[in-house]
Coordinates of N, CA and C in Angstrom, one line a residue:
M1 N 0.8 -1.2 0.0 CA 0.0 0.0 0.0 C 0.9 1.2 0.0
P2 N 0.6 2.2 -0.9 CA 1.5 3.4 -1.0 C 1.4 4.2 0.3
G3 N 2.4 5.1 0.5 CA 2.5 5.9 1.7 C 1.6 7.1 1.6
H4 N 1.1 7.6 2.7 CA 0.2 8.7 2.8 C 0.4 9.4 4.2
T5 N 0.6 10.7 4.2 CA 0.7 11.4 5.4 C -0.2 12.7 5.3
D6 N -0.7 13.1 6.4 CA -1.6 14.3 6.5 C -1.3 15.0 7.8
N7 N -0.7 16.1 7.8 CA -0.3 16.8 9.0 C -0.8 18.3 8.9
E8 N -1.1 18.8 10.0 CA -1.6 20.2 10.0 C -1.2 20.9 11.4
I9 N -1.1 22.2 11.3 CA -0.8 23.0 12.4 C -1.5 24.4 12.3
T10 N -1.9 25.0 13.4 CA -2.4 26.4 13.3 C -1.3 27.3 13.7
V11 N -1.1 28.3 12.8 CA -0.1 29.3 13.0 C -0.8 30.6 13.5
G12 N -0.4 31.2 14.5 CA -1.0 32.4 15.0 C -0.6 33.7 14.2
A13 N -1.0 33.7 13.0 CA -0.7 34.8 12.1 C -1.7 34.8 10.9
P14 N -1.9 35.9 10.3 CA -2.8 36.0 9.1 C -2.4 35.1 8.0
V15 N -3.4 34.6 7.3 CA -3.1 33.7 6.1 C -2.2 34.3 5.1
D16 N -2.4 35.6 4.9 CA -1.5 36.3 3.9 C 0.0 36.2 4.2
L17 N 0.3 36.4 5.5 CA 1.7 36.3 6.0 C 2.2 34.9 5.9
V18 N 1.4 33.9 6.4 CA 1.8 32.5 6.3 C 2.1 32.1 4.9
W19 N 1.2 32.5 4.0 CA 1.3 32.1 2.6 C 2.6 32.7 2.0
E20 N 2.8 34.0 2.3 CA 4.0 34.7 1.8 C 5.3 34.1 2.3
I21 N 5.4 33.8 3.6 CA 6.6 33.2 4.1 C 6.9 31.8 3.7
T22 N 5.8 31.0 3.7 CA 6.0 29.6 3.4 C 6.2 29.3 1.9
N23 N 5.9 30.2 1.1 CA 6.0 30.0 -0.4 C 7.2 30.9 -1.0
D24 N 8.0 31.4 -0.1 CA 9.2 32.1 -0.5 C 10.3 31.1 -0.6
L25 N 10.4 30.4 -1.7 CA 11.4 29.3 -1.9 C 12.8 29.6 -1.5
P26 N 13.3 30.7 -2.0 CA 14.7 31.1 -1.7 C 15.0 31.2 -0.2
N27 N 14.0 31.4 0.6 CA 14.1 31.6 2.0 C 14.0 30.2 2.8
W28 N 13.7 29.2 2.1 CA 13.4 27.9 2.8 C 14.6 27.4 3.6
P29 N 15.9 27.6 3.3 CA 16.9 27.2 4.2 C 16.9 27.9 5.5
H30 N 16.3 29.1 5.6 CA 16.1 29.8 6.8 C 14.9 29.4 7.6
L31 N 13.9 28.9 6.8 CA 12.6 28.5 7.4 C 12.6 27.1 7.9
F32 N 13.1 26.1 7.1 CA 13.2 24.7 7.5 C 14.6 24.4 8.0
S33 N 14.7 23.6 9.0 CA 16.0 23.2 9.6 C 16.7 22.2 8.7
E34 N 16.0 21.5 7.8 CA 16.6 20.4 7.1 C 17.2 20.8 5.8
Y35 N 16.9 21.9 5.2 CA 17.4 22.3 3.9 C 18.6 23.2 4.0
A36 N 19.6 22.8 3.2 CA 20.9 23.6 3.1 C 20.8 24.6 2.0
S37 N 20.1 24.3 0.9 CA 20.0 25.2 -0.2 C 18.8 24.9 -1.1
V38 N 18.4 26.0 -1.8 CA 17.3 25.9 -2.8 C 17.8 26.6 -4.0
D39 N 17.8 26.0 -5.1 CA 18.2 26.6 -6.4 C 17.0 26.6 -7.3
I40 N 16.6 27.8 -7.7 CA 15.5 27.9 -8.6 C 16.0 27.6 -10.0
L41 N 15.4 26.6 -10.7 CA 15.9 26.2 -12.0 C 15.0 26.8 -13.1
H42 N 13.7 27.0 -12.9 CA 12.9 27.5 -13.9 C 11.6 28.0 -13.3
Q43 N 11.1 29.1 -13.8 CA 9.8 29.6 -13.3 C 9.0 30.1 -14.4
Q44 N 7.7 29.7 -14.4 CA 6.8 30.1 -15.5 C 5.4 30.2 -14.8
G45 N 4.9 31.5 -14.8 CA 3.7 31.7 -14.1 C 3.7 31.3 -12.6
D46 N 2.8 30.5 -12.2 CA 2.7 30.1 -10.8 C 3.5 28.8 -10.5
T47 N 4.2 28.3 -11.5 CA 5.0 27.0 -11.4 C 6.5 27.3 -11.3
T48 N 7.1 26.7 -10.3 CA 8.5 26.8 -10.1 C 9.2 25.4 -10.0
R49 N 10.2 25.2 -10.8 CA 11.0 24.0 -10.7 C 12.3 24.4 -10.0
F50 N 12.7 23.6 -9.0 CA 13.8 24.0 -8.1 C 14.5 22.7 -7.6
R51 N 15.8 22.9 -7.2 CA 16.5 21.8 -6.6 C 16.6 22.1 -5.1
L52 N 16.3 21.1 -4.3 CA 16.4 21.2 -2.8 C 17.6 20.3 -2.5
T53 N 18.5 20.9 -1.6 CA 19.6 20.1 -1.1 C 19.5 20.1 0.5
M54 N 19.6 19.0 1.0 CA 19.5 18.9 2.5 C 20.8 19.0 3.1
H55 N 20.8 19.2 4.4 CA 22.1 19.1 5.2 C 22.4 17.6 5.3
P56 N 23.7 17.3 5.5 CA 24.1 15.9 5.5 C 23.3 15.1 6.6
D57 N 23.0 13.9 6.3 CA 22.3 13.1 7.3 C 23.3 12.5 8.3
E58 N 22.8 11.6 9.2 CA 23.6 11.1 10.2 C 24.8 10.2 9.7
N59 N 24.7 9.8 8.4 CA 25.8 9.0 7.8 C 26.6 9.9 6.9
G60 N 26.4 11.2 6.9 CA 27.1 12.1 6.0 C 26.6 12.2 4.6
T61 N 25.5 11.6 4.3 CA 24.9 11.6 2.9 C 24.2 12.9 2.7
V62 N 24.4 13.6 1.6 CA 23.7 14.8 1.3 C 22.6 14.4 0.2
W63 N 21.4 14.6 0.5 CA 20.3 14.2 -0.4 C 19.9 15.5 -1.1
S64 N 19.6 15.4 -2.4 CA 19.2 16.5 -3.3 C 18.3 16.0 -4.3
W65 N 17.3 16.8 -4.7 CA 16.4 16.4 -5.8 C 15.7 17.6 -6.4
V66 N 15.1 17.4 -7.5 CA 14.4 18.5 -8.2 C 12.9 18.3 -8.0
S67 N 12.2 19.3 -7.6 CA 10.8 19.3 -7.4 C 10.1 20.4 -8.2
E68 N 8.8 20.3 -8.4 CA 8.1 21.4 -9.1 C 6.9 21.7 -8.3
R69 N 6.6 23.0 -8.0 CA 5.5 23.5 -7.2 C 4.6 24.4 -8.1
T70 N 3.3 24.3 -8.0 CA 2.4 25.2 -8.6 C 1.5 25.8 -7.5
T71 N 1.6 27.1 -7.3 CA 0.8 27.8 -6.3 C -0.5 28.2 -6.9
D72 N -1.5 28.1 -6.1 CA -2.9 28.6 -6.4 C -3.3 29.6 -5.2
R73 N -2.9 30.8 -5.4 CA -3.1 31.8 -4.3 C -4.6 32.0 -4.0
A74 N -5.4 32.1 -5.0 CA -6.8 32.3 -4.8 C -7.4 31.1 -4.1
G75 N -7.0 29.9 -4.4 CA -7.5 28.7 -3.8 C -6.8 28.3 -2.5
L76 N -5.7 29.1 -2.1 CA -4.9 28.8 -0.9 C -4.4 27.4 -0.9
Q77 N -3.8 26.9 -2.0 CA -3.2 25.6 -2.0 C -2.0 25.6 -3.0
V78 N -1.2 24.6 -2.8 CA 0.0 24.3 -3.6 C 0.0 22.9 -3.9
Q79 N 0.3 22.6 -5.2 CA 0.5 21.2 -5.7 C 1.9 21.1 -6.0
A80 N 2.6 20.0 -5.6 CA 4.0 19.8 -5.9 C 4.2 18.3 -6.1
H81 N 5.3 18.1 -6.8 CA 5.8 16.7 -7.0 C 7.3 16.7 -7.3
R82 N 7.9 15.5 -7.0 CA 9.3 15.4 -7.3 C 9.5 15.1 -8.7
V83 N 10.4 15.8 -9.4 CA 10.7 15.5 -10.8 C 11.9 14.5 -10.8
E84 N 12.9 14.7 -9.9 CA 13.9 13.7 -9.7 C 13.4 12.9 -8.4
T85 N 13.0 11.7 -8.6 CA 12.3 11.0 -7.5 C 13.2 10.3 -6.5
G86 N 14.5 10.1 -6.9 CA 15.4 9.4 -6.0 C 14.9 8.1 -5.5
P87 N 14.8 7.9 -4.2 CA 14.3 6.6 -3.7 C 12.8 6.4 -3.8
F88 N 12.1 7.4 -4.3 CA 10.7 7.3 -4.4 C 10.3 6.9 -5.8
A89 N 9.2 6.1 -5.9 CA 8.6 5.8 -7.2 C 7.9 7.0 -7.7
Y90 N 7.3 7.7 -6.7 CA 6.7 9.0 -6.9 C 6.4 9.7 -5.6
M91 N 6.3 11.0 -5.6 CA 6.0 11.8 -4.4 C 5.2 13.0 -4.8
N92 N 4.0 13.1 -4.4 CA 3.1 14.2 -4.6 C 2.7 14.8 -3.3
I93 N 2.7 16.2 -3.3 CA 2.5 16.9 -2.1 C 1.5 18.0 -2.3
R94 N 0.6 18.2 -1.4 CA -0.4 19.2 -1.4 C -0.3 20.0 -0.1
W95 N -0.2 21.3 -0.3 CA -0.3 22.2 0.9 C -1.6 23.0 0.8
H96 N -2.3 23.0 2.0 CA -3.6 23.8 2.1 C -3.5 24.8 3.2
Y97 N -4.1 25.9 3.0 CA -4.1 27.0 3.9 C -5.5 27.4 4.2
A98 N -5.9 27.8 5.4 CA -7.2 28.3 5.7 C -7.1 29.2 6.9
Q99 N -7.8 30.4 6.7 CA -7.9 31.3 7.9 C -8.9 30.7 8.9
V100 N -8.5 30.6 10.1 CA -9.3 30.0 11.2 C -9.2 30.9 12.4
P101 N -10.1 30.7 13.3 CA -10.0 31.5 14.6 C -8.6 31.3 15.2
G102 N -7.9 32.4 15.4 CA -6.6 32.3 16.0 C -5.4 32.3 15.1
G103 N -5.7 32.3 13.8 CA -4.6 32.3 12.8 C -4.9 31.6 11.5
T104 N -3.9 30.8 11.1 CA -4.0 30.1 9.8 C -3.7 28.6 10.0
K105 N -4.6 27.8 9.5 CA -4.4 26.4 9.5 C -3.6 26.0 8.2
M106 N -2.4 25.4 8.4 CA -1.6 25.0 7.3 C -1.5 23.4 7.4
R107 N -1.8 22.8 6.2 CA -1.9 21.4 6.2 C -1.1 20.9 5.0
W108 N -0.3 19.8 5.3 CA 0.6 19.2 4.3 C 0.1 17.7 4.1
V109 N -0.3 17.4 2.9 CA -0.7 16.0 2.5 C 0.3 15.5 1.5
Q110 N 0.9 14.3 1.8 CA 1.9 13.7 0.9 C 1.5 12.3 0.6
D111 N 1.5 12.0 -0.7 CA 1.2 10.6 -1.2 C 2.4 10.2 -2.0
F112 N 2.9 9.0 -1.7 CA 4.2 8.5 -2.3 C 4.2 7.0 -2.3
Q113 N 5.2 6.5 -3.0 CA 5.6 5.1 -2.9 C 7.1 5.0 -3.1
M114 N 7.7 4.1 -2.3 CA 9.1 3.9 -2.4 C 9.5 2.9 -3.4
K115 N 10.6 3.1 -4.0 CA 11.1 2.1 -5.0 C 11.5 0.8 -4.2
P116 N 11.5 -0.3 -4.9 CA 11.8 -1.6 -4.2 C 13.2 -1.6 -3.6
D117 N 14.2 -0.9 -4.2 CA 15.5 -0.9 -3.7 C 15.8 0.3 -2.8
A118 N 14.8 1.0 -2.4 CA 15.0 2.2 -1.5 C 15.5 1.7 -0.1
P119 N 16.2 2.5 0.6 CA 16.7 2.1 1.9 C 15.6 2.0 3.0
V120 N 14.4 2.4 2.7 CA 13.3 2.3 3.6 C 12.0 2.0 2.8
D121 N 11.1 1.3 3.5 CA 9.8 1.0 2.8 C 8.8 2.0 3.0
D122 N 7.6 1.9 2.4 CA 6.5 2.9 2.5 C 6.1 3.2 3.9
H123 N 6.0 2.1 4.8 CA 5.7 2.3 6.2 C 6.7 3.1 6.9
G124 N 8.0 2.7 6.7 CA 9.1 3.4 7.4 C 9.2 4.9 6.9
M125 N 9.0 5.2 5.6 CA 9.0 6.6 5.2 C 7.8 7.3 5.7
T126 N 6.7 6.7 5.8 CA 5.5 7.4 6.4 C 5.8 7.8 7.8
E127 N 6.4 6.9 8.6 CA 6.8 7.3 10.0 C 7.8 8.5 10.0
R128 N 8.8 8.4 9.1 CA 9.8 9.5 9.0 C 9.1 10.8 8.7
I129 N 8.3 10.8 7.6 CA 7.7 12.0 7.2 C 6.7 12.6 8.3
N130 N 5.9 11.7 8.9 CA 5.1 12.2 10.0 C 5.9 12.8 11.1
S131 N 6.9 12.2 11.5 CA 7.8 12.7 12.6 C 8.4 14.1 12.2
N132 N 9.0 14.1 11.0 CA 9.7 15.3 10.6 C 8.7 16.4 10.3
S133 N 7.6 16.1 9.7 CA 6.6 17.2 9.4 C 6.2 17.9 10.7
K134 N 6.0 17.2 11.8 CA 5.6 17.9 13.0 C 6.8 18.8 13.5
I135 N 8.0 18.3 13.4 CA 9.2 19.2 13.8 C 9.2 20.4 12.9
Q136 N 9.1 20.2 11.6 CA 9.3 21.4 10.7 C 8.1 22.4 10.9
M137 N 6.9 21.8 11.0 CA 5.7 22.7 11.2 C 5.8 23.5 12.5
D138 N 6.3 22.9 13.5 CA 6.4 23.6 14.8 C 7.5 24.7 14.6
L139 N 8.6 24.4 14.0 CA 9.6 25.4 13.7 C 9.1 26.6 12.9
I140 N 8.4 26.3 11.8 CA 7.8 27.3 11.0 C 6.8 28.2 11.8
R141 N 6.0 27.5 12.6 CA 5.0 28.2 13.4 C 5.7 29.2 14.3
E142 N 6.8 28.7 15.0 CA 7.5 29.5 15.9 C 8.2 30.7 15.2
K143 N 8.7 30.5 14.1 CA 9.4 31.6 13.3 C 8.4 32.6 12.8
I144 N 7.3 32.2 12.3 CA 6.3 33.1 11.8 C 5.6 33.9 13.0
E145 N 5.3 33.2 14.1 CA 4.7 33.9 15.2 C 5.7 34.8 15.9
A146 N 7.0 34.5 15.9 CA 8.0 35.5 16.4 C 8.0 36.7 15.6
R147 N 7.8 36.6 14.3 CA 7.9 37.7 13.3 C 6.6 38.6 13.6
V148 N 5.5 38.0 13.9 CA 4.3 38.7 14.2 C 4.4 39.5 15.5
G149 N 5.1 38.8 16.4 CA 5.3 39.5 17.7 C 4.3 39.0 18.7

């Protein structure tokens, strides 16, 4: 069965600010703790193709891949997928934003399947993504809320 994750957090800030900060790709290395760099490869309209490079993992391996994101500002959502899939057979990501009492609900939904020779199976990657999403979402919430004051 393919992997699926669904994580959300409420950020104590207006949706316009949360949208602006979380969709500023060049700033991602300052927003996420896991990314070392973002290189914009191509941009056309609301679609951006970019390379993400992570900090070295516990074994010293540096993971990098190309993704493509299409933002829908009016619909408050983002559709993304990995172009260079690496250990994934596929990886599709949807970000949803909604103004809620007390701030903005930000939700990340990921659907994927690991390749048979990947170092981890679908279940293991689901656990990793769920654990890391919570860490990254908390970090993003803290940084945005600190900016709001």
